[in-house]
Amino acid sequence: MLDTGAYWSVLRRDLAQAQGLKMGTTLYFDLYDLTGDKLKNMTTADVKLGALGYGETEFAVGNPIEGSSMDKDGGLIGHNMLAKIDLEIDNAGRTVTFFSQDHCKGAGVHWADEAVTLNFKKKPAHAPLGTKLKKVDKNQIDMPIVAADMDGETVSILFDTGATYTSIDLAHAKRKCGIGTDTPGVVPFGKIYTANGNAVDAYKYTFKSLTISGIKFENVPVVLGDMNDESKVLLGMNELKKLRLFFAFKDGMIHITAAGAGRSPQ
């Protein structure tokens, strides 16, 4: 899975074992898999995506989802890999394309004359202790979080291709939009796992509008729960599928058009 909402890449345990990969226990941050289990092992593998060679790449090792097959669900590609490339997602064409980051800033949209460009925050260059020379950490990870308007309220939203549904932290929804579990229109949605590995009660509510720099989604179904996520709101594939996107991770930009832009009528 290509997951722009994942901090780190993950490989399923049985696939790592089948490939004979050595697994260590050097995990220097907390990560959880989709079953809610904490990831305790790391491994490295020589990775190649199409013609793009990554070389030795670090993965967290996780348990597979019950019933999933190794050939269709081998793991996910997170930001430790994505930060080194530019990424085009053509939802209408059902393709993804990886590009080198060696190009002029702002380049990327080759399929249309116009596009909406969003900027997401990147950590500034800093001077290491004992020097005045500022530099950017080549391994830093900056998540694609931008400002949006949700039923008239400003929120921070993460573009998350690993999320099926758009979601919002329940406390954040109450504080920003006045939406709680007792709000008319809010219905139970079962349980979901959060980034912290907790299974929480979830609810569903349809927001009238979600606007991101002039891009407007109407009647947006949103999952609510105690997410405790940094961005508070995740834009999932239920809405992202309507767009064609170019992520310029090095530049801190997302270029967007409608999914069908630049395509000849059938």
CSV table of C-alpha atoms in Angstrom, one decimal:
chain,number,residue,atom,x,y,z
A,1,MET,CA,0.0,0.0,0.0
A,2,LEU,CA,1.2,3.5,-0.8
A,3,ASP,CA,0.4,5.4,2.4
A,4,THR,CA,1.0,9.2,2.5
A,5,GLY,CA,-0.3,9.2,6.1
A,6,ALA,CA,2.3,6.6,7.4
A,7,TYR,CA,5.4,7.9,9.1
A,8,TRP,CA,7.4,4.7,8.3
A,9,SER,CA,7.3,1.9,5.9
A,10,VAL,CA,6.1,-1.5,7.1
A,11,LEU,CA,6.7,-5.1,5.8
A,12,ARG,CA,4.6,-8.0,6.9
A,13,ARG,CA,6.4,-10.5,9.1
A,14,ASP,CA,5.7,-13.7,7.0
A,15,LEU,CA,7.0,-11.9,3.9
A,16,ALA,CA,10.2,-10.8,5.6
A,17,GLN,CA,10.7,-14.4,6.8
A,18,ALA,CA,10.0,-15.8,3.4
A,19,GLN,CA,12.7,-13.5,1.9
A,20,GLY,CA,15.2,-14.5,4.6
A,21,LEU,CA,15.5,-11.0,6.0
A,22,LYS,CA,17.3,-10.5,9.3
A,23,MET,CA,15.2,-8.8,11.9
A,24,GLY,CA,16.5,-6.6,14.7
A,25,THR,CA,14.9,-4.9,17.6
A,26,THR,CA,16.2,-1.4,17.1
A,27,LEU,CA,12.9,0.5,16.9
A,28,TYR,CA,13.5,4.0,18.2
A,29,PHE,CA,9.9,5.3,18.1
A,30,ASP,CA,6.4,3.8,18.7
A,31,LEU,CA,4.6,2.3,15.8
A,32,TYR,CA,1.5,0.1,15.6
A,33,ASP,CA,0.1,-2.2,12.9
A,34,LEU,CA,-3.5,-2.4,11.7
A,35,THR,CA,-4.2,-5.2,14.2
A,36,GLY,CA,-3.3,-2.8,17.1
A,37,ASP,CA,-0.1,-4.6,18.0
A,38,LYS,CA,3.0,-2.6,18.7
A,39,LEU,CA,5.8,-3.0,16.1
A,40,LYS,CA,8.9,-4.3,17.8
A,41,ASN,CA,11.2,-5.3,15.0
A,42,MET,CA,13.0,-3.6,12.1
A,43,THR,CA,14.6,-5.1,9.0
A,44,THR,CA,16.3,-3.8,5.9
A,45,ALA,CA,15.7,-4.8,2.3
A,46,ASP,CA,17.1,-3.9,-1.1
A,47,VAL,CA,14.1,-2.2,-2.7
A,48,LYS,CA,13.3,-1.5,-6.3
A,49,LEU,CA,10.0,0.1,-7.5
A,50,GLY,CA,9.7,-0.4,-11.2
A,51,ALA,CA,12.9,1.2,-12.6
A,52,LEU,CA,13.5,3.2,-9.4
A,53,GLY,CA,16.1,1.7,-7.1
A,54,TYR,CA,16.1,2.6,-3.4
A,55,GLY,CA,18.9,0.4,-2.3
A,56,GLU,CA,18.9,-0.7,1.4
A,57,THR,CA,15.7,0.6,3.0
A,58,GLU,CA,14.5,0.2,6.5
A,59,PHE,CA,11.1,-1.3,7.4
A,60,ALA,CA,9.2,-1.9,10.5
A,61,VAL,CA,8.0,-5.5,10.7
A,62,GLY,CA,4.3,-6.1,11.4
A,63,ASN,CA,1.7,-8.8,11.6
A,64,PRO,CA,-0.5,-9.4,8.6
A,65,ILE,CA,-4.2,-8.7,8.6
A,66,GLU,CA,-6.1,-12.0,9.1
A,67,GLY,CA,-7.1,-13.4,5.8
A,68,SER,CA,-4.9,-11.2,3.7
A,69,SER,CA,-2.5,-12.7,1.1
A,70,MET,CA,1.2,-12.0,0.9
A,71,ASP,CA,1.2,-11.2,-2.8
A,72,LYS,CA,-1.6,-8.6,-2.5
A,73,ASP,CA,-0.8,-7.1,0.9
A,74,GLY,CA,2.9,-7.2,1.5
A,75,GLY,CA,3.1,-4.0,3.6
A,76,LEU,CA,3.1,-0.3,3.1
A,77,ILE,CA,5.3,2.4,1.7
A,78,GLY,CA,5.6,5.3,4.2
A,79,HIS,CA,7.4,8.6,4.4
A,80,ASN,CA,10.9,7.3,5.0
A,81,MET,CA,10.7,6.3,1.4
A,82,LEU,CA,8.3,8.9,0.0
A,83,ALA,CA,10.4,11.8,1.2
A,84,LYS,CA,13.1,10.9,-1.3
A,85,ILE,CA,10.8,11.0,-4.4
A,86,ASP,CA,8.0,13.0,-6.1
A,87,LEU,CA,4.8,11.1,-6.5
A,88,GLU,CA,1.9,11.4,-9.0
A,89,ILE,CA,-1.4,9.6,-8.3
A,90,ASP,CA,-3.7,9.3,-11.3
A,91,ASN,CA,-6.9,8.0,-9.8
A,92,ALA,CA,-8.8,8.0,-13.0
A,93,GLY,CA,-6.0,6.1,-14.8
A,94,ARG,CA,-5.4,3.9,-11.7
A,95,THR,CA,-1.7,4.5,-11.9
A,96,VAL,CA,1.0,5.9,-9.6
A,97,THR,CA,4.3,7.3,-11.0
A,98,PHE,CA,7.5,8.0,-9.1
A,99,PHE,CA,9.8,10.9,-10.2
A,100,SER,CA,13.2,12.2,-9.4
A,101,GLN,CA,13.3,15.3,-7.2
A,102,ASP,CA,15.9,16.9,-9.5
A,103,HIS,CA,13.7,19.5,-11.2
A,104,CYS,CA,12.7,23.1,-10.9
A,105,LYS,CA,10.5,24.0,-7.9
A,106,GLY,CA,6.8,24.0,-8.9
A,107,ALA,CA,7.2,21.6,-11.8
A,108,GLY,CA,5.2,18.4,-11.9
A,109,VAL,CA,1.8,18.9,-13.5
A,110,HIS,CA,2.3,17.7,-17.0
A,111,TRP,CA,-1.3,16.7,-17.8
A,112,ALA,CA,-3.1,20.1,-17.4
A,113,ASP,CA,-2.4,23.8,-18.0
A,114,GLU,CA,-3.6,24.8,-14.5
A,115,ALA,CA,-3.6,23.2,-11.1
A,116,VAL,CA,-4.2,24.1,-7.5
A,117,THR,CA,-0.9,24.2,-5.5
A,118,LEU,CA,-1.0,23.6,-1.7
A,119,ASN,CA,2.0,24.2,0.5
A,120,PHE,CA,2.6,22.0,3.6
A,121,LYS,CA,4.9,23.0,6.5
A,122,LYS,CA,8.5,21.8,6.4
A,123,LYS,CA,10.9,21.9,9.3
A,124,PRO,CA,13.3,24.8,8.8
A,125,ALA,CA,17.1,24.4,8.4
A,126,HIS,CA,19.0,24.5,11.6
A,127,ALA,CA,22.5,25.0,12.8
A,128,PRO,CA,24.1,22.0,14.5
A,129,LEU,CA,25.7,22.7,17.9
A,130,GLY,CA,29.0,24.5,17.5
A,131,THR,CA,28.5,25.8,14.0
A,132,LYS,CA,26.6,28.7,12.4
A,133,LEU,CA,26.0,26.8,9.1
A,134,LYS,CA,22.4,26.0,8.8
A,135,LYS,CA,21.3,22.8,6.9
A,136,VAL,CA,18.3,20.7,6.4
A,137,ASP,CA,18.3,17.1,7.7
A,138,LYS,CA,18.3,15.0,4.6
A,139,ASN,CA,16.4,12.3,6.5
A,140,GLN,CA,13.7,14.6,8.0
A,141,ILE,CA,10.0,13.7,7.4
A,142,ASP,CA,7.4,16.3,6.8
A,143,MET,CA,3.8,15.1,6.6
A,144,PRO,CA,1.5,16.6,3.9
A,145,ILE,CA,-0.7,18.6,6.3
A,146,VAL,CA,-2.5,21.7,5.0
A,147,ALA,CA,-5.3,24.1,6.1
A,148,ALA,CA,-8.9,23.4,5.2
A,149,ASP,CA,-12.4,24.7,5.9
A,150,MET,CA,-14.9,22.2,7.4
A,151,ASP,CA,-18.4,23.6,7.6
A,152,GLY,CA,-17.0,27.1,8.1
A,153,GLU,CA,-14.3,26.1,10.6
A,154,THR,CA,-10.5,26.1,9.8
A,155,VAL,CA,-8.8,22.8,10.4
A,156,SER,CA,-5.5,21.1,9.7
A,157,ILE,CA,-5.9,18.1,7.4
A,158,LEU,CA,-3.5,15.3,6.4
A,159,PHE,CA,-3.7,13.9,2.9
A,160,ASP,CA,-3.8,10.2,3.7
A,161,THR,CA,-3.8,7.7,0.9
A,162,GLY,CA,-3.7,4.9,3.4
A,163,ALA,CA,-7.1,5.8,4.9
A,164,THR,CA,-10.3,4.5,3.3
A,165,TYR,CA,-12.4,7.2,4.9
A,166,THR,CA,-12.0,10.8,5.8
A,167,SER,CA,-11.9,11.1,9.6
A,168,ILE,CA,-11.7,13.6,12.4
A,169,ASP,CA,-10.7,13.4,16.1
A,170,LEU,CA,-13.9,13.4,18.2
A,171,ALA,CA,-12.8,16.0,20.7
A,172,HIS,CA,-11.6,18.2,17.8
A,173,ALA,CA,-14.9,17.9,16.1
A,174,LYS,CA,-16.7,18.9,19.3
A,175,ARG,CA,-14.4,21.9,19.9
A,176,LYS,CA,-14.2,23.2,16.4
A,177,CYS,CA,-17.5,22.3,14.8
A,178,GLY,CA,-19.8,21.5,17.8
A,179,ILE,CA,-20.2,17.9,16.6
A,180,GLY,CA,-20.5,15.2,19.3
A,181,THR,CA,-21.9,11.7,19.7
A,182,ASP,CA,-25.3,13.3,20.7
A,183,THR,CA,-25.5,15.5,17.6
A,184,PRO,CA,-28.4,14.6,15.3
A,185,GLY,CA,-27.1,12.7,12.3
A,186,VAL,CA,-24.2,11.1,14.1
A,187,VAL,CA,-24.5,7.3,14.0
A,188,PRO,CA,-22.4,4.4,15.4
A,189,PHE,CA,-19.7,3.1,13.0
A,190,GLY,CA,-18.2,0.2,15.0
A,191,LYS,CA,-14.6,0.2,16.2
A,192,ILE,CA,-11.5,1.4,14.5
A,193,TYR,CA,-7.7,1.2,15.3
A,194,THR,CA,-5.9,4.5,15.8
A,195,ALA,CA,-2.3,5.3,15.1
A,196,ASN,CA,-1.5,4.6,18.8
A,197,GLY,CA,-2.8,1.0,18.4
A,198,ASN,CA,-6.0,1.6,20.4
A,199,ALA,CA,-9.4,0.1,19.3
A,200,VAL,CA,-11.9,2.9,19.8
A,201,ASP,CA,-15.6,3.4,19.2
A,202,ALA,CA,-16.2,5.2,16.0
A,203,TYR,CA,-19.1,7.2,14.6
A,204,LYS,CA,-20.1,8.6,11.3
A,205,TYR,CA,-21.4,12.0,10.3
A,206,THR,CA,-21.9,13.8,7.0
A,207,PHE,CA,-20.4,17.3,6.9
A,208,LYS,CA,-22.0,19.7,4.4
A,209,SER,CA,-18.7,20.9,2.9
A,210,LEU,CA,-15.0,20.5,3.1
A,211,THR,CA,-13.0,23.1,1.2
A,212,ILE,CA,-9.2,23.1,0.6
A,213,SER,CA,-7.9,26.2,-1.2
A,214,GLY,CA,-11.0,26.5,-3.5
A,215,ILE,CA,-11.4,22.7,-3.9
A,216,LYS,CA,-14.8,22.0,-2.5
A,217,PHE,CA,-16.2,18.6,-1.5
A,218,GLU,CA,-19.9,18.5,-0.6
A,219,ASN,CA,-21.8,16.1,1.7
A,220,VAL,CA,-18.6,14.5,3.0
A,221,PRO,CA,-19.1,11.3,5.1
A,222,VAL,CA,-16.6,11.5,8.0
A,223,VAL,CA,-15.6,9.0,10.6
A,224,LEU,CA,-15.3,10.4,14.2
A,225,GLY,CA,-13.3,8.8,17.0
A,226,ASP,CA,-10.7,9.4,19.7
A,227,MET,CA,-7.9,9.5,17.1
A,228,ASN,CA,-5.3,11.5,19.0
A,229,ASP,CA,-3.6,12.3,15.7
A,230,GLU,CA,-1.4,15.3,15.1
A,231,SER,CA,-3.4,16.6,12.2
A,232,LYS,CA,-6.8,16.0,13.8
A,233,VAL,CA,-8.4,15.5,10.4
A,234,LEU,CA,-7.4,12.9,7.7
A,235,LEU,CA,-8.5,13.2,4.1
A,236,GLY,CA,-9.1,9.6,3.0
A,237,MET,CA,-9.5,7.9,-0.4
A,238,ASN,CA,-13.3,8.4,-0.4
A,239,GLU,CA,-12.5,12.0,-1.4
A,240,LEU,CA,-9.0,11.8,-2.7
A,241,LYS,CA,-10.2,9.4,-5.5
A,242,LYS,CA,-11.9,12.5,-7.1
A,243,LEU,CA,-8.5,14.1,-7.6
A,244,ARG,CA,-5.2,13.8,-9.5
A,245,LEU,CA,-2.3,14.6,-7.3
A,246,PHE,CA,1.4,15.4,-7.6
A,247,PHE,CA,3.3,15.3,-4.3
A,248,ALA,CA,6.5,17.3,-4.4
A,249,PHE,CA,7.8,16.2,-1.0
A,250,LYS,CA,11.2,18.0,-1.1
A,251,ASP,CA,9.5,21.3,-2.0
A,252,GLY,CA,6.6,20.9,0.5
A,253,MET,CA,4.0,21.1,-2.2
A,254,ILE,CA,0.9,19.2,-3.4
A,255,HIS,CA,-0.4,20.0,-7.0
A,256,ILE,CA,-4.0,19.1,-7.6
A,257,THR,CA,-6.5,18.9,-10.5
A,258,ALA,CA,-9.8,17.0,-10.9
A,259,ALA,CA,-9.2,13.3,-11.5
A,260,GLY,CA,-10.3,13.5,-15.1
A,261,ALA,CA,-8.3,16.7,-16.0
A,262,GLY,CA,-6.3,16.4,-19.3
A,263,ARG,CA,-8.1,13.2,-20.4
A,264,SER,CA,-9.9,13.0,-23.7
A,265,PRO,CA,-13.7,12.4,-23.5
A,266,GLN,CA,-14.5,8.7,-24.0
